[in-house]
Each structure stands twice: as structure tokens, then as C-alpha cells.
Tab-separated table of C-alpha atoms in Angstrom:
chain	number	residue	atom	x	y	z
A	1	MET	CA	9.209	-19.193	7.723
A	2	ILE	CA	6.684	-20.711	5.244
A	3	SER	CA	2.902	-20.794	6.170
A	4	PHE	CA	-0.069	-21.611	4.235
A	5	SER	CA	-3.512	-20.862	5.552
A	6	GLN	CA	-6.618	-22.046	3.771
A	7	VAL	CA	-4.981	-21.626	0.338
A	8	HIS	CA	-7.074	-22.459	-2.701
A	9	LYS	CA	-5.797	-22.461	-6.232
A	10	ARG	CA	-8.081	-22.642	-9.198
A	11	TYR	CA	-6.578	-22.501	-12.602
A	12	PRO	CA	-8.263	-20.497	-15.393
A	13	ASN	CA	-9.559	-23.706	-16.957
A	14	GLY	CA	-11.527	-24.348	-13.785
A	15	PHE	CA	-9.139	-27.206	-12.403
A	16	ASP	CA	-8.983	-26.890	-8.593
A	17	ALA	CA	-5.201	-27.672	-8.060
A	18	LEU	CA	-5.160	-27.005	-4.235
A	19	LYS	CA	-8.178	-27.085	-1.866
A	20	ASN	CA	-7.956	-25.460	1.506
A	21	VAL	CA	-4.373	-26.179	2.218
A	22	SER	CA	-2.928	-25.118	5.603
A	23	PHE	CA	0.431	-25.872	7.070
A	24	ALA	CA	3.464	-24.168	8.515
A	25	LEU	CA	7.099	-24.818	8.202
A	26	GLU	CA	9.441	-23.525	10.880
A	27	SER	CA	12.793	-21.917	10.018
A	28	GLY	CA	15.402	-24.569	9.602
A	29	GLU	CA	12.889	-27.434	9.160
A	30	MET	CA	13.050	-29.852	6.332
A	31	ALA	CA	9.903	-31.366	4.778
A	32	LEU	CA	8.766	-33.665	1.961
A	33	ILE	CA	5.586	-33.212	-0.066
A	34	THR	CA	4.412	-36.461	-1.617
A	35	GLY	CA	1.527	-37.473	-3.652
A	36	HIS	CA	0.625	-38.809	-7.088
A	37	SER	CA	1.210	-36.815	-10.229
A	38	GLY	CA	-1.378	-34.133	-10.496
A	39	ALA	CA	-1.964	-33.951	-6.758
A	40	GLY	CA	-0.817	-30.331	-6.534
A	41	LYS	CA	2.847	-30.636	-5.458
A	42	THR	CA	4.155	-28.484	-8.154
A	43	THR	CA	1.421	-25.927	-7.741
A	44	LEU	CA	2.135	-25.653	-4.131
A	45	LEU	CA	5.866	-24.983	-4.675
A	46	LYS	CA	4.993	-22.405	-7.487
A	47	LEU	CA	2.799	-20.473	-5.068
A	48	ILE	CA	5.734	-20.082	-2.679
A	49	ALA	CA	7.850	-18.645	-5.373
A	50	ALA	CA	5.019	-16.399	-6.682
A	51	ILE	CA	5.193	-18.150	-10.040
A	52	GLU	CA	1.399	-18.664	-9.537
A	53	ARG	CA	-0.927	-16.630	-7.336
A	54	PRO	CA	-3.399	-18.139	-4.971
A	55	THR	CA	-7.125	-17.901	-5.734
A	56	SER	CA	-7.828	-17.431	-1.971
A	57	GLY	CA	-6.070	-17.778	1.358
A	58	SER	CA	-2.775	-16.401	2.366
A	59	ILE	CA	0.858	-17.587	1.996
A	60	ILE	CA	3.568	-16.096	4.218
A	61	VAL	CA	7.096	-16.495	3.262
A	62	ASN	CA	9.862	-14.838	5.190
A	63	GLY	CA	7.114	-12.635	6.763
A	64	GLN	CA	5.866	-11.399	3.386
A	65	ASN	CA	2.343	-12.239	2.106
A	66	VAL	CA	3.309	-13.713	-1.228
A	67	GLY	CA	-0.307	-13.792	-2.487
A	68	THR	CA	-0.614	-10.001	-2.406
A	69	LEU	CA	2.992	-9.129	-3.312
A	70	ARG	CA	3.180	-6.534	-6.061
A	71	SER	CA	5.064	-7.724	-9.156
A	72	GLY	CA	7.915	-5.325	-8.527
A	73	ALA	CA	8.722	-7.075	-5.272
A	74	ILE	CA	8.728	-10.597	-6.566
A	75	PRO	CA	12.329	-10.573	-7.697
A	76	PHE	CA	13.507	-9.799	-4.258
A	77	LEU	CA	11.384	-12.600	-2.759
A	78	ARG	CA	12.894	-15.006	-5.231
A	79	ARG	CA	16.496	-13.954	-4.397
A	80	ASN	CA	15.969	-15.455	-0.930
A	81	LEU	CA	14.713	-18.660	-2.439
A	82	GLY	CA	16.760	-21.422	-3.911
A	83	LEU	CA	14.745	-23.196	-6.572
A	84	VAL	CA	15.286	-26.543	-8.227
A	85	PHE	CA	12.898	-27.052	-11.058
A	86	GLN	CA	11.356	-30.280	-12.318
A	87	ASP	CA	12.382	-29.325	-15.849
A	88	GLN	CA	15.772	-28.077	-14.676
A	89	LYS	CA	15.948	-25.029	-16.805
A	90	ILE	CA	19.655	-25.324	-17.517
A	91	LEU	CA	20.999	-22.943	-20.069
A	92	PHE	CA	22.864	-24.970	-22.614
A	93	ASP	CA	24.507	-22.025	-24.416
A	94	ARG	CA	26.985	-21.429	-21.606
A	95	SER	CA	29.377	-23.394	-19.360
A	96	VAL	CA	28.501	-24.950	-15.966
A	97	PHE	CA	30.309	-22.126	-14.215
A	98	ASP	CA	28.187	-19.462	-15.966
A	99	ASN	CA	24.995	-21.301	-15.262
A	100	VAL	CA	25.756	-21.129	-11.566
A	101	LEU	CA	27.161	-17.582	-11.956
A	102	LEU	CA	23.606	-16.288	-13.208
A	103	PRO	CA	21.836	-15.622	-9.924
A	104	LEU	CA	24.899	-13.718	-8.484
A	105	GLN	CA	25.069	-11.633	-11.604
A	106	ILE	CA	21.434	-10.774	-11.356
A	107	SER	CA	21.681	-9.790	-7.691
A	108	GLY	CA	24.690	-7.608	-8.546
A	109	PHE	CA	27.558	-9.305	-6.734
A	110	ASP	CA	31.045	-8.204	-7.922
A	111	ALA	CA	32.854	-10.450	-10.155
A	112	ARG	CA	35.642	-11.737	-7.835
A	113	SER	CA	33.610	-12.685	-4.866
A	114	SER	CA	31.038	-14.250	-7.285
A	115	ALA	CA	33.722	-16.501	-8.721
A	116	ALA	CA	34.656	-17.718	-5.218
A	117	ARG	CA	30.941	-18.415	-4.456
A	118	VAL	CA	30.330	-20.250	-7.634
A	119	ARG	CA	33.388	-22.499	-6.967
A	120	ALA	CA	32.206	-23.081	-3.462
A	121	ALA	CA	28.765	-24.109	-4.642
A	122	LEU	CA	30.209	-26.396	-7.388
A	123	ASP	CA	32.509	-27.912	-4.707
A	124	LYS	CA	29.515	-28.731	-2.470
A	125	VAL	CA	27.796	-30.676	-5.334
A	126	ARG	CA	31.176	-32.122	-6.419
A	127	LEU	CA	31.178	-30.558	-9.883
A	128	LEU	CA	34.356	-28.387	-9.429
A	129	ASP	CA	36.325	-30.262	-12.030
A	130	LYS	CA	33.499	-29.726	-14.582
A	131	GLU	CA	33.104	-25.957	-14.340
A	132	LYS	CA	34.273	-25.275	-17.816
A	133	ALA	CA	32.311	-28.108	-19.297
A	134	ARG	CA	29.145	-27.596	-21.384
A	135	PRO	CA	25.978	-28.801	-19.473
A	136	ILE	CA	25.076	-30.976	-22.404
A	137	THR	CA	28.057	-33.127	-21.788
A	138	LEU	CA	27.033	-33.845	-18.174
A	139	SER	CA	25.290	-36.939	-17.069
A	140	GLY	CA	21.652	-36.813	-15.775
A	141	GLY	CA	22.880	-36.776	-12.125
A	142	GLU	CA	25.480	-34.184	-12.798
A	143	GLN	CA	22.868	-31.874	-14.566
A	144	GLN	CA	20.672	-32.274	-11.458
A	145	ARG	CA	23.602	-31.419	-9.211
A	146	LEU	CA	24.244	-28.306	-11.428
A	147	CYS	CA	20.690	-27.245	-10.714
A	148	VAL	CA	21.242	-27.743	-6.967
A	149	ALA	CA	24.499	-25.583	-7.172
A	150	ARG	CA	22.627	-22.880	-8.908
A	151	ALA	CA	19.977	-22.954	-6.236
A	152	ILE	CA	22.398	-22.633	-3.363
A	153	VAL	CA	24.961	-20.201	-4.730
A	154	SER	CA	23.273	-17.217	-3.474
A	155	ARG	CA	22.919	-18.804	-0.024
A	156	PRO	CA	19.244	-18.688	0.337
A	157	SER	CA	17.443	-19.225	3.611
A	158	ILE	CA	14.831	-21.449	1.931
A	159	LEU	CA	15.528	-24.288	-0.599
A	160	ILE	CA	12.710	-25.629	-2.641
A	161	ALA	CA	13.066	-28.494	-5.044
A	162	ASP	CA	10.478	-29.976	-7.446
A	163	GLU	CA	11.075	-33.765	-8.116
A	164	PRO	CA	14.933	-33.474	-7.908
A	165	THR	CA	15.263	-37.135	-8.140
A	166	SER	CA	12.921	-38.003	-10.934
A	167	ASN	CA	14.864	-39.756	-13.731
A	168	LEU	CA	17.802	-40.605	-11.570
A	169	ASP	CA	18.621	-44.086	-10.431
A	170	ALA	CA	18.489	-44.981	-6.768
A	171	ASP	CA	22.091	-44.106	-6.039
A	172	TYR	CA	22.089	-40.709	-7.628
A	173	ALA	CA	18.739	-39.914	-5.924
A	174	ARG	CA	20.134	-40.860	-2.517
A	175	ASP	CA	23.107	-38.764	-3.291
A	176	ILE	CA	20.950	-35.687	-3.991
A	177	MET	CA	18.869	-36.274	-0.967
A	178	ASP	CA	21.865	-36.456	1.199
A	179	MET	CA	22.981	-33.020	-0.248
A	180	PHE	CA	19.642	-31.518	0.795
A	181	LYS	CA	19.934	-32.976	4.274
A	182	SER	CA	23.440	-31.535	4.551
A	183	PHE	CA	22.075	-28.081	3.613
A	184	ASN	CA	19.300	-28.436	6.148
A	185	GLN	CA	21.849	-29.283	8.812
A	186	VAL	CA	23.549	-25.764	8.307
A	187	GLY	CA	20.164	-24.049	8.857
A	188	VAL	CA	18.522	-23.908	5.543
A	189	THR	CA	14.764	-24.486	5.389
A	190	VAL	CA	14.209	-27.275	2.814
A	191	LEU	CA	10.959	-28.253	1.043
A	192	ILE	CA	11.112	-31.093	-1.450
A	193	ALA	CA	8.314	-32.324	-3.630
A	194	THR	CA	8.561	-36.036	-4.677
A	195	HIS	CA	6.434	-38.927	-5.714
A	196	ASP	CA	9.355	-41.210	-4.922
A	197	SER	CA	8.393	-43.093	-1.788
A	198	GLU	CA	11.835	-44.862	-1.751
A	199	LEU	CA	13.254	-41.602	-0.428
A	200	LEU	CA	11.068	-41.804	2.600
A	201	GLY	CA	12.749	-44.980	3.835
A	202	ASN	CA	14.656	-43.594	6.769
A	203	ALA	CA	13.193	-40.158	6.714
A	204	GLN	CA	12.963	-38.305	10.050
A	205	GLN	CA	11.515	-35.316	8.205
A	206	ARG	CA	7.950	-34.128	8.212
A	207	VAL	CA	6.005	-35.451	5.254
A	208	PHE	CA	3.047	-33.779	3.822
A	209	THR	CA	0.810	-36.002	1.621
A	210	LEU	CA	-1.355	-34.287	-1.030
A	211	ARG	CA	-4.423	-36.111	-2.408
A	212	GLN	CA	-6.369	-34.342	-5.330
A	213	GLY	CA	-5.238	-30.980	-4.006
A	214	GLU	CA	-6.051	-31.683	-0.382
A	215	LEU	CA	-3.531	-32.096	2.419
A	216	ALA	CA	-4.028	-35.452	4.123
A	217	THR	CA	-2.918	-35.671	7.715
B	6	MET	CA	28.930	-4.513	-22.079
B	7	LEU	CA	26.437	-7.267	-22.556
B	8	ALA	CA	24.901	-5.247	-25.248
B	9	LEU	CA	28.187	-5.025	-27.241
B	10	LYS	CA	28.674	-8.576	-26.767
B	11	ARG	CA	25.464	-9.442	-28.291
B	12	LEU	CA	26.134	-7.000	-31.137
B	13	LEU	CA	29.289	-8.882	-31.869
B	14	MET	CA	27.755	-12.354	-31.350
B	15	SER	CA	26.033	-12.236	-34.698
B	16	PRO	CA	28.303	-10.085	-36.676
B	17	LEU	CA	26.577	-10.604	-40.070
B	18	GLY	CA	23.062	-9.838	-38.756
B	19	SER	CA	24.284	-6.786	-36.829
B	20	LEU	CA	26.102	-5.565	-39.876
B	21	LEU	CA	23.061	-5.829	-42.007
B	22	SER	CA	20.740	-4.138	-39.717
B	23	ILE	CA	23.308	-1.300	-39.096
B	24	SER	CA	23.657	-0.859	-42.838
B	25	VAL	CA	19.948	-0.629	-43.309
B	26	ILE	CA	19.821	2.108	-40.728
B	27	GLY	CA	22.928	3.818	-42.197
B	28	ILE	CA	21.613	3.891	-45.660
B	29	ALA	CA	18.101	4.983	-44.565
B	30	PHE	CA	19.656	7.808	-42.686
B	31	SER	CA	22.170	8.865	-45.290
B	32	LEU	CA	19.350	9.885	-47.515
B	33	PRO	CA	17.981	12.742	-45.524
B	34	ALA	CA	21.618	13.594	-44.251
B	35	GLY	CA	22.662	13.820	-47.935
B	36	ILE	CA	19.686	15.959	-49.072
B	37	TYR	CA	20.276	18.167	-46.101
B	38	GLY	CA	23.901	18.667	-47.150
B	39	MET	CA	22.751	19.469	-50.675
B	40	LEU	CA	20.210	22.040	-49.447
B	41	GLU	CA	22.923	23.678	-47.398
B	42	ASN	CA	24.966	23.958	-50.590
B	43	LEU	CA	22.116	25.447	-52.704
B	44	GLU	CA	21.552	27.847	-49.843
B	45	ALA	CA	25.186	28.914	-49.924
B	46	VAL	CA	24.793	29.443	-53.774
B	47	ALA	CA	21.606	31.456	-53.113
B	48	GLY	CA	23.404	33.507	-50.533
B	49	GLN	CA	26.218	34.357	-53.039
B	50	PHE	CA	23.763	35.517	-55.695
B	51	SER	CA	21.692	37.533	-53.458
B	52	THR	CA	24.732	39.443	-52.292
B	53	THR	CA	24.738	41.383	-55.596
B	54	PRO	CA	21.873	43.646	-54.809
B	55	GLN	CA	20.953	45.171	-58.099
B	56	LEU	CA	17.776	46.967	-58.929
B	57	SER	CA	16.572	48.344	-62.296
B	58	LEU	CA	14.667	51.651	-62.291
B	59	PHE	CA	12.512	52.453	-65.178
B	60	LEU	CA	11.422	56.098	-65.598
B	61	LYS	CA	8.143	57.295	-66.939
B	62	LEU	CA	8.089	57.704	-70.730
B	63	ASN	CA	7.419	61.421	-70.695
B	64	THR	CA	10.175	62.372	-68.260
B	65	SER	CA	12.167	65.418	-69.410
B	66	GLU	CA	15.893	65.471	-69.605
B	67	GLU	CA	16.162	67.843	-66.607
B	68	ALA	CA	14.123	65.486	-64.537
B	69	VAL	CA	16.362	62.621	-65.560
B	70	MET	CA	19.444	64.554	-64.382
B	71	ASP	CA	17.622	65.455	-61.217
B	72	VAL	CA	16.826	61.746	-60.519
B	73	LYS	CA	20.582	60.938	-61.390
B	74	SER	CA	21.805	63.446	-58.894
B	75	ARG	CA	19.488	62.266	-56.200
B	76	LEU	CA	20.560	58.787	-56.675
B	77	GLU	CA	24.217	59.761	-56.589
B	78	HIS	CA	23.689	61.427	-53.133
B	79	HIS	CA	21.600	58.551	-51.821
B	80	ALA	CA	23.399	56.804	-48.838
B	81	GLY	CA	22.026	53.333	-49.835
B	82	ILE	CA	23.385	53.287	-53.382
B	83	THR	CA	27.029	52.613	-54.436
B	84	THR	CA	27.084	52.542	-58.168
B	85	ILE	CA	24.774	53.869	-60.835
B	86	GLN	CA	24.552	53.161	-64.596
B	87	PHE	CA	22.395	55.165	-66.743
B	88	ILE	CA	20.856	53.614	-69.865
B	89	SER	CA	19.075	56.250	-72.104
B	90	LYS	CA	16.018	55.194	-74.039
B	91	GLU	CA	18.145	55.606	-77.227
B	92	ASN	CA	20.703	53.212	-76.001
B	93	ALA	CA	18.123	50.913	-74.910
B	94	LEU	CA	16.399	50.766	-78.184
B	95	GLN	CA	19.752	50.145	-79.982
B	96	GLU	CA	20.574	47.452	-77.625
B	97	PHE	CA	17.112	46.007	-78.090
B	98	GLY	CA	17.620	45.979	-81.806
B	99	GLN	CA	21.090	44.386	-81.574
B	100	SER	CA	20.301	41.698	-79.054
B	101	THR	CA	17.046	40.566	-80.581
B	102	GLY	CA	18.063	41.064	-84.218
B	103	LEU	CA	14.937	42.944	-84.759
B	104	ALA	CA	16.690	46.213	-85.671
B	105	ASP	CA	14.383	46.961	-88.610
B	106	ILE	CA	11.389	46.653	-86.425
B	107	ALA	CA	13.010	48.841	-83.874
B	108	LYS	CA	13.700	51.453	-86.525
B	109	SER	CA	10.184	51.379	-87.744
B	110	PHE	CA	8.800	52.582	-84.452
B	111	GLU	CA	7.432	56.086	-84.740
B	112	GLN	CA	8.048	56.735	-81.286
B	113	ASN	CA	10.725	55.015	-78.992
B	114	PRO	CA	8.582	52.809	-76.679
B	115	LEU	CA	11.397	52.214	-74.218
B	116	PRO	CA	11.925	54.338	-71.044
B	117	ASP	CA	15.120	55.820	-69.686
B	118	ALA	CA	16.513	53.485	-66.982
B	119	PHE	CA	19.116	53.339	-64.219
B	120	VAL	CA	20.765	50.098	-63.029
B	121	ILE	CA	21.877	50.697	-59.526
B	122	THR	CA	23.784	48.648	-56.940
B	123	ALA	CA	22.582	49.016	-53.290
B	124	SER	CA	25.188	49.100	-50.580
B	125	SER	CA	23.003	47.109	-48.206
B	126	VAL	CA	23.000	43.346	-48.347
B	127	PRO	CA	20.012	41.826	-46.454
B	128	SER	CA	17.049	41.426	-48.696
B	129	TYR	CA	14.720	43.167	-46.339
B	130	GLN	CA	16.703	46.349	-46.874
B	131	LEU	CA	16.467	45.952	-50.584
B	132	ASP	CA	12.766	45.801	-50.244
B	133	GLU	CA	12.797	49.084	-48.276
B	134	LEU	CA	15.007	50.734	-50.988
B	135	GLN	CA	12.658	49.416	-53.641
B	136	ALA	CA	9.559	50.736	-51.968
B	137	GLU	CA	11.323	54.119	-51.423
B	138	LEU	CA	12.341	54.563	-54.986
B	139	GLN	CA	8.967	53.488	-56.196
B	140	LYS	CA	7.501	56.517	-54.548
B	141	TRP	CA	9.490	58.917	-56.535
B	142	PRO	CA	7.132	60.682	-59.023
B	143	GLU	CA	9.427	60.243	-62.137
B	144	ILE	CA	9.805	56.394	-61.576
B	145	GLU	CA	7.367	54.074	-63.272
B	146	HIS	CA	8.793	50.732	-61.951
B	147	VAL	CA	11.508	49.441	-59.748
B	148	GLN	CA	12.569	45.783	-60.304
B	149	LEU	CA	14.504	43.903	-57.779
B	150	ASP	CA	16.867	41.671	-59.733
B	151	SER	CA	17.494	39.341	-56.812
B	152	ALA	CA	13.859	38.439	-56.846
B	153	TRP	CA	14.649	34.996	-58.149
B	154	ALA	CA	16.967	34.468	-55.271
B	155	LYS	CA	13.785	34.856	-53.138
B	156	ARG	CA	12.018	32.258	-55.278
B	157	LEU	CA	15.069	29.984	-54.698
B	158	GLU	CA	14.692	30.607	-51.130
B	159	ALA	CA	11.094	29.607	-51.166
B	160	MET	CA	11.960	26.400	-53.058
B	161	LEU	CA	14.696	25.595	-50.459
B	162	GLY	CA	11.957	26.048	-47.828
B	163	LEU	CA	10.040	23.375	-49.802
B	164	GLY	CA	13.213	21.197	-49.858
B	165	ARG	CA	13.577	21.528	-46.156
B	166	LEU	CA	10.078	20.355	-45.657
B	167	ALA	CA	10.748	17.397	-47.825
B	168	VAL	CA	13.806	16.455	-45.739
B	169	LEU	CA	11.846	16.774	-42.653
B	170	MET	CA	9.122	14.455	-43.940
B	171	LEU	CA	11.700	12.005	-45.226
B	172	SER	CA	13.445	11.993	-41.906
B	173	VAL	CA	10.163	11.344	-40.094
B	174	LEU	CA	9.406	8.427	-42.366
B	175	LEU	CA	12.923	6.970	-42.063
B	176	SER	CA	12.817	7.463	-38.379
B	177	VAL	CA	9.821	5.286	-38.154
B	178	ALA	CA	11.779	2.808	-40.398
B	179	LEU	CA	14.579	2.753	-37.781
B	180	LEU	CA	12.126	2.117	-35.042
B	181	VAL	CA	10.598	-0.733	-36.882
B	182	VAL	CA	14.068	-2.256	-37.659
B	183	THR	CA	15.172	-2.006	-34.123
B	184	PHE	CA	11.817	-3.344	-32.892
B	185	ASN	CA	12.228	-6.464	-35.009
B	186	VAL	CA	15.794	-7.010	-34.186
B	187	ILE	CA	15.024	-6.808	-30.438
B	188	ARG	CA	11.949	-9.052	-30.827
B	189	LEU	CA	14.017	-11.722	-32.413
B	190	GLN	CA	16.608	-11.457	-29.723
B	191	ILE	CA	14.030	-11.742	-27.006
B	192	LEU	CA	12.626	-14.897	-28.761
B	193	THR	CA	15.914	-16.610	-29.020
B	194	MET	CA	16.782	-15.649	-25.430
B	195	ARG	CA	13.450	-16.804	-24.051
B	196	ASP	CA	15.022	-19.490	-21.887
B	197	GLU	CA	17.707	-17.167	-20.473
B	198	ILE	CA	14.997	-14.557	-19.644
B	199	GLU	CA	12.737	-17.064	-18.012
B	200	VAL	CA	15.492	-18.552	-15.919
B	201	SER	CA	16.652	-15.040	-14.996
B	202	LYS	CA	13.152	-14.090	-13.834
B	203	LEU	CA	13.087	-17.241	-11.708
B	204	VAL	CA	16.346	-16.517	-9.924
B	205	GLY	CA	15.210	-12.916	-9.087
B	206	ALA	CA	16.029	-10.705	-12.081
B	207	THR	CA	14.049	-7.531	-11.940
B	208	ASN	CA	12.315	-6.394	-15.195
B	209	GLY	CA	14.794	-3.441	-15.307
B	210	PHE	CA	17.674	-5.908	-15.199
B	211	ILE	CA	16.355	-7.830	-18.195
B	212	ARG	CA	15.309	-4.721	-20.143
B	213	ARG	CA	18.546	-2.774	-19.850
B	214	PRO	CA	20.888	-4.763	-22.212
B	215	PHE	CA	18.245	-4.615	-24.810
B	216	LEU	CA	17.844	-0.843	-24.524
B	217	TYR	CA	21.640	-0.342	-24.743
B	218	PHE	CA	21.733	-2.629	-27.657
B	219	GLY	CA	19.010	-0.676	-29.417
B	220	ALA	CA	20.967	2.621	-28.714
B	221	LEU	CA	24.291	1.174	-29.812
B	222	GLN	CA	22.877	-0.221	-33.059
B	223	GLY	CA	21.169	3.046	-33.710
B	224	ALA	CA	24.411	5.043	-33.136
B	225	ALA	CA	26.314	2.544	-35.208
B	226	GLY	CA	23.768	3.086	-38.065
B	227	GLY	CA	24.117	6.812	-37.594
B	228	ALA	CA	27.817	6.474	-37.890
B	229	VAL	CA	27.369	4.544	-41.151
B	230	ALA	CA	25.110	7.234	-42.476
B	231	LEU	CA	27.783	9.875	-41.684
B	232	LEU	CA	30.327	7.705	-43.532
B	233	ILE	CA	28.145	7.413	-46.593
B	234	THR	CA	27.330	11.104	-46.767
B	235	THR	CA	30.898	12.306	-46.207
B	236	LEU	CA	32.141	9.842	-48.846
B	237	GLY	CA	29.455	10.880	-51.183
B	238	THR	CA	30.131	14.556	-50.640
B	239	ASN	CA	33.777	14.069	-51.246
B	240	LEU	CA	33.294	12.122	-54.345
B	241	ILE	CA	30.930	14.661	-55.831
B	242	ASP	CA	33.153	17.538	-54.651
B	243	GLU	CA	35.985	16.144	-56.703
B	244	GLN	CA	33.926	15.999	-59.928
B	245	LEU	CA	32.357	19.389	-59.219
B	246	LYS	CA	35.737	20.986	-58.783
B	247	ASN	CA	36.693	19.893	-62.236
B	248	LEU	CA	33.417	21.267	-63.658
B	249	MET	CA	33.581	24.545	-61.714
B	250	HIS	CA	37.112	24.957	-62.786
B	251	LEU	CA	35.891	25.029	-66.496
B	252	TYR	CA	33.576	27.867	-65.536
B	253	ASP	CA	36.294	29.530	-63.437
B	254	ILE	CA	34.374	29.343	-60.299
B	255	ASN	CA	35.984	28.435	-56.970
B	256	TRP	CA	33.430	26.656	-54.935
B	257	GLN	CA	33.630	24.210	-52.104
B	258	LEU	CA	30.874	21.857	-51.235
B	259	TYR	CA	29.429	22.009	-47.796
B	260	GLN	CA	30.413	19.122	-45.480
B	261	LEU	CA	28.248	18.099	-42.478
B	262	SER	CA	29.575	20.030	-39.584
B	263	LEU	CA	30.628	18.458	-36.186
B	264	GLY	CA	27.348	19.634	-34.651
B	265	ASP	CA	25.290	18.157	-37.525
B	266	SER	CA	27.186	14.814	-37.081
B	267	LEU	CA	26.788	14.739	-33.377
B	268	SER	CA	23.118	15.416	-33.584
B	269	LEU	CA	22.761	12.738	-36.222
B	270	LEU	CA	24.456	10.203	-33.991
B	271	LEU	CA	22.458	11.250	-30.889
B	272	PHE	CA	19.158	11.167	-32.909
B	273	SER	CA	19.679	7.629	-34.266
B	274	ALA	CA	20.871	6.365	-30.975
B	275	SER	CA	17.763	7.628	-29.211
B	276	LEU	CA	15.570	6.405	-31.875
B	277	GLY	CA	17.242	2.828	-31.529
B	278	TRP	CA	16.635	3.159	-27.715
B	279	ALA	CA	13.067	3.960	-28.296
B	280	GLY	CA	12.491	1.088	-30.804
B	281	ALA	CA	14.097	-1.399	-28.284
B	282	TRP	CA	11.947	0.074	-25.427
B	283	LEU	CA	8.825	-0.508	-27.496
B	284	SER	CA	9.750	-4.031	-28.428
B	285	VAL	CA	10.749	-4.990	-24.941
B	286	GLU	CA	7.648	-3.489	-23.466
B	287	SER	CA	5.437	-5.474	-25.884
B	288	HIS	CA	7.222	-8.728	-25.574
B	289	LEU	CA	8.768	-9.227	-22.376
B	290	TRP	CA	5.540	-9.603	-20.388
B	291	GLN	CA	4.782	-12.639	-22.478
B	292	ILE	CA	7.742	-14.500	-21.021
B	293	GLU	CA	6.572	-15.321	-17.588
B	294	PRO	CA	7.843	-18.412	-15.922
B	295	ARG	CA	5.246	-21.233	-15.732
């Protein structure tokens, strides 16, 4: 489902963010990527969504080589990915409902089935009663759940989250992690980057640890 | 739909840019209408196809009668007015007030003349008639009285060129206005565009509302231009009618036709589209998710 082989990423300023990273994640698996800040977690996730391109090596997602994907095909790759970003990227000029609706509008769903899907996604993250609210009025945990709802509304086969629990207290963090686990139980491949070792407590998932751009085994 | 929403989202800004486009376009449209009017006037005058024939000074009376009968039988001529050299001299003396001088001539310096009206209207046929008459041995000179209409025609051509140049310049202005409006929109919608790209929006999907917006704004500007020109023509027409009434002339100003209006709308809409396209092409690639 997701496989990295000998992936190297050097940024234009000469910084080597990833060095010779190889791993494979099977369909329906759930994995955590841990490591200190600057270890390359975010870069790794960006490579999967083709936000960054690898300097060398190959990245296969859903059978497509992301590294050589032409730019016209990238939107269609991203429609199969649910992304939760570190900086959330919530649009504050529209309601919670409209934020979650955006991916469906973009992939051209008709209005009625979209509304049903948006409500289903909001229900899963327990925000259904806030659908008309402005995102600015939500608490930090609720905003994070809004991002999760937006990531899952188009029912992607892969869910990728970058530090989804940062800035949240332990209860909220556990709450979010439980949600990801429940998505994984219905067959979604889940990959989460976190520096929060608390979350690893009773984890049965695979854990990849990055140290200065290298995968430690 | 989205484009219309954006247009209504900032009513004042939209109104201003639409007005700018409208005013810019009403200028060439107005001048175009004026030219059409002048052309109509020129057409009216050149439909009185008068020629003046001046005979050679030493033409005998028999020869004059001969010319007259030939003119009478000519198929291209409807009316003939003979002005003898004596009459001409008298008239010269009266109209200039130089009767004394006219009397003092030893010999009448003026020729016999005919003023004829040709039956044919188009100017090229008048030219032919002129050339034909010029060849007659008794005739010294043939003057086409509608020659000034030709000069007006030439000036109208110049005017048309000016309209063209003005249109080109103002079209560029419309492009620039649209370019800037769309650029500002893209900048304020940066977040939305970035998120859209991240959740799988194609460039076409992002570009489309901007293009529609540009076309819509252009068309609205064109409509404003039409409104201004129509209003202006009607106002002038009202005044002109009073004036023309004094001179006993019945004359209706030319209004832009339906075809003119439609092509103006279409033209401004496509220019708006083009401006939006240029703007989107030059700014959208700068917004890539990081």
C-alpha cells in the first residue's frame, strides 16, 4: 500500500531530511512514526502526498510511483489520501460543515449525498451538533477533530496524520488516537507521525523511529 | 455560480471595477456611434449628385445648344440648368458686390456653364460620368460638387482608425483591471486555494471560478458601457432635435444596434476572461502547499 525504498530527500538549502529510508506498510495496517523534532517525520509524510518530491529512491502509494507522478495526476492521488496537517489548515471564513464539505465539492459529489457524508463524518468525530458553528469558536480538541472529519469525509483508503495530538492535553490526545484506531479497524491504512511517546503506551502498532533522517530499527 | 457569489461578496469593489470597465468602454462605443451618425449625414449629402460643367470660353452658341441637347438625351442625367456667361457675370457682380469691376471687364472672363444632376447615386458612377463629360471637346472642366463628401469620407476613415486605436488601448486597460482584481482575489483566497490543492483539487477546478468571474465582470462592464452610451445618445438626441427643428431638419441620431451591443458584450466578456486567465496563470503556481 505504501512502500519506501532507499528514499533520500535533500532540500534546496542542502539539508538532508531523509537518508536511505526503506519500509513498507501493508494495506489495513496502522503505524506510528516517532522521533524528535527535525528528525524527518513531516518530510516523510509530505513525500507520500507528493507535497515534496524525493531526491532519489522510489515511493509507491496505491501502486503509483509518487516520485515520478506528473503534476496533473497529483490531485487524484490526494483524493485517495486523508490528510491531517500539523498546522490544521482550517478555513475560518466558513462553517464547520463547509470545511468538511470542501473535499467532496472538489471531487464533484452531488450536493445531497455530500451533505449526508459530511454529517456522517462529523458524527464520527462527535461534532454533529457544531456543524453550523464557526471554527474559531471551537476548542483546540474540537478543531483537531474537525480536521479528522475533513480527512475521512471522502472515505480514503489511507489516512495520514502529522502530529495530530500536539497542543492537546492527554485526554483529548487519547480521544483522537482512539478515533484513528477505530478507522483502522474498518480497514483504513493509518500512518501517524508523533513525538508524543505517551501515545505509545499500550500500542500494538508498528513503530518507526526516525533519527536525524535515518530509520532506526 | 461561485463566480457570481464572489462578485456579490464585495459589492462596492465589484461595482467600482465594473464602472471602470464600463466607462472605459463607453468611450470608443460612443465615438463609434458618432461616426455612424456622421456617415449617415455624409450619405445624405452625397445622394445629391450635382456636377458643374464649364465650357470653353470660345464656344459658339450653336455648340452650346448642341451640348445642351446632348446632355438632355444623356441617360445618366435627370435635370439640366444652363447658366450663360452673361448671367454668370451678373450674378458674380451681385453676389460679390464688385459690379463695377465686373462692368469694367473688356471681355467677359466667365464661361458658359451647366449645372446637371446625375441620376446615378453611387460615387463611383459619378466619377465615370465626370470622366465621360470631361472628354467632350467643348467642355473645359467638370467639377463634382460632392467632392467634399469624399473628403468627409476620408476623415471618417481617420476617425474609424482612431476608434480602433482607442479600443485597443482600452482593451489593454480592461485586461489590466481584470488581472489586478483576480490577483487580489487569489491573494486573499490563498488559504482556500492551498487547502483545496491539498485535498485533491485540480488546477482546472481552482482556475475555473476565476475565469468565470473575469468574464462576468467584463460582461457587466460592457453592459455599463452600453447603458452609458445609450443614455448619452438619448440625451444628445433630445437636444439635437430641438436644434434641428430650428433648421427645419428631421434627423434621428443613430443608436447602437442589437448586433453592436451583443458584440460589445461578447468582446468585453472575452477580454475579462483573458485577463483572468493571465492572472491565474501567473499567480496560481506560486501557491503550492508546503
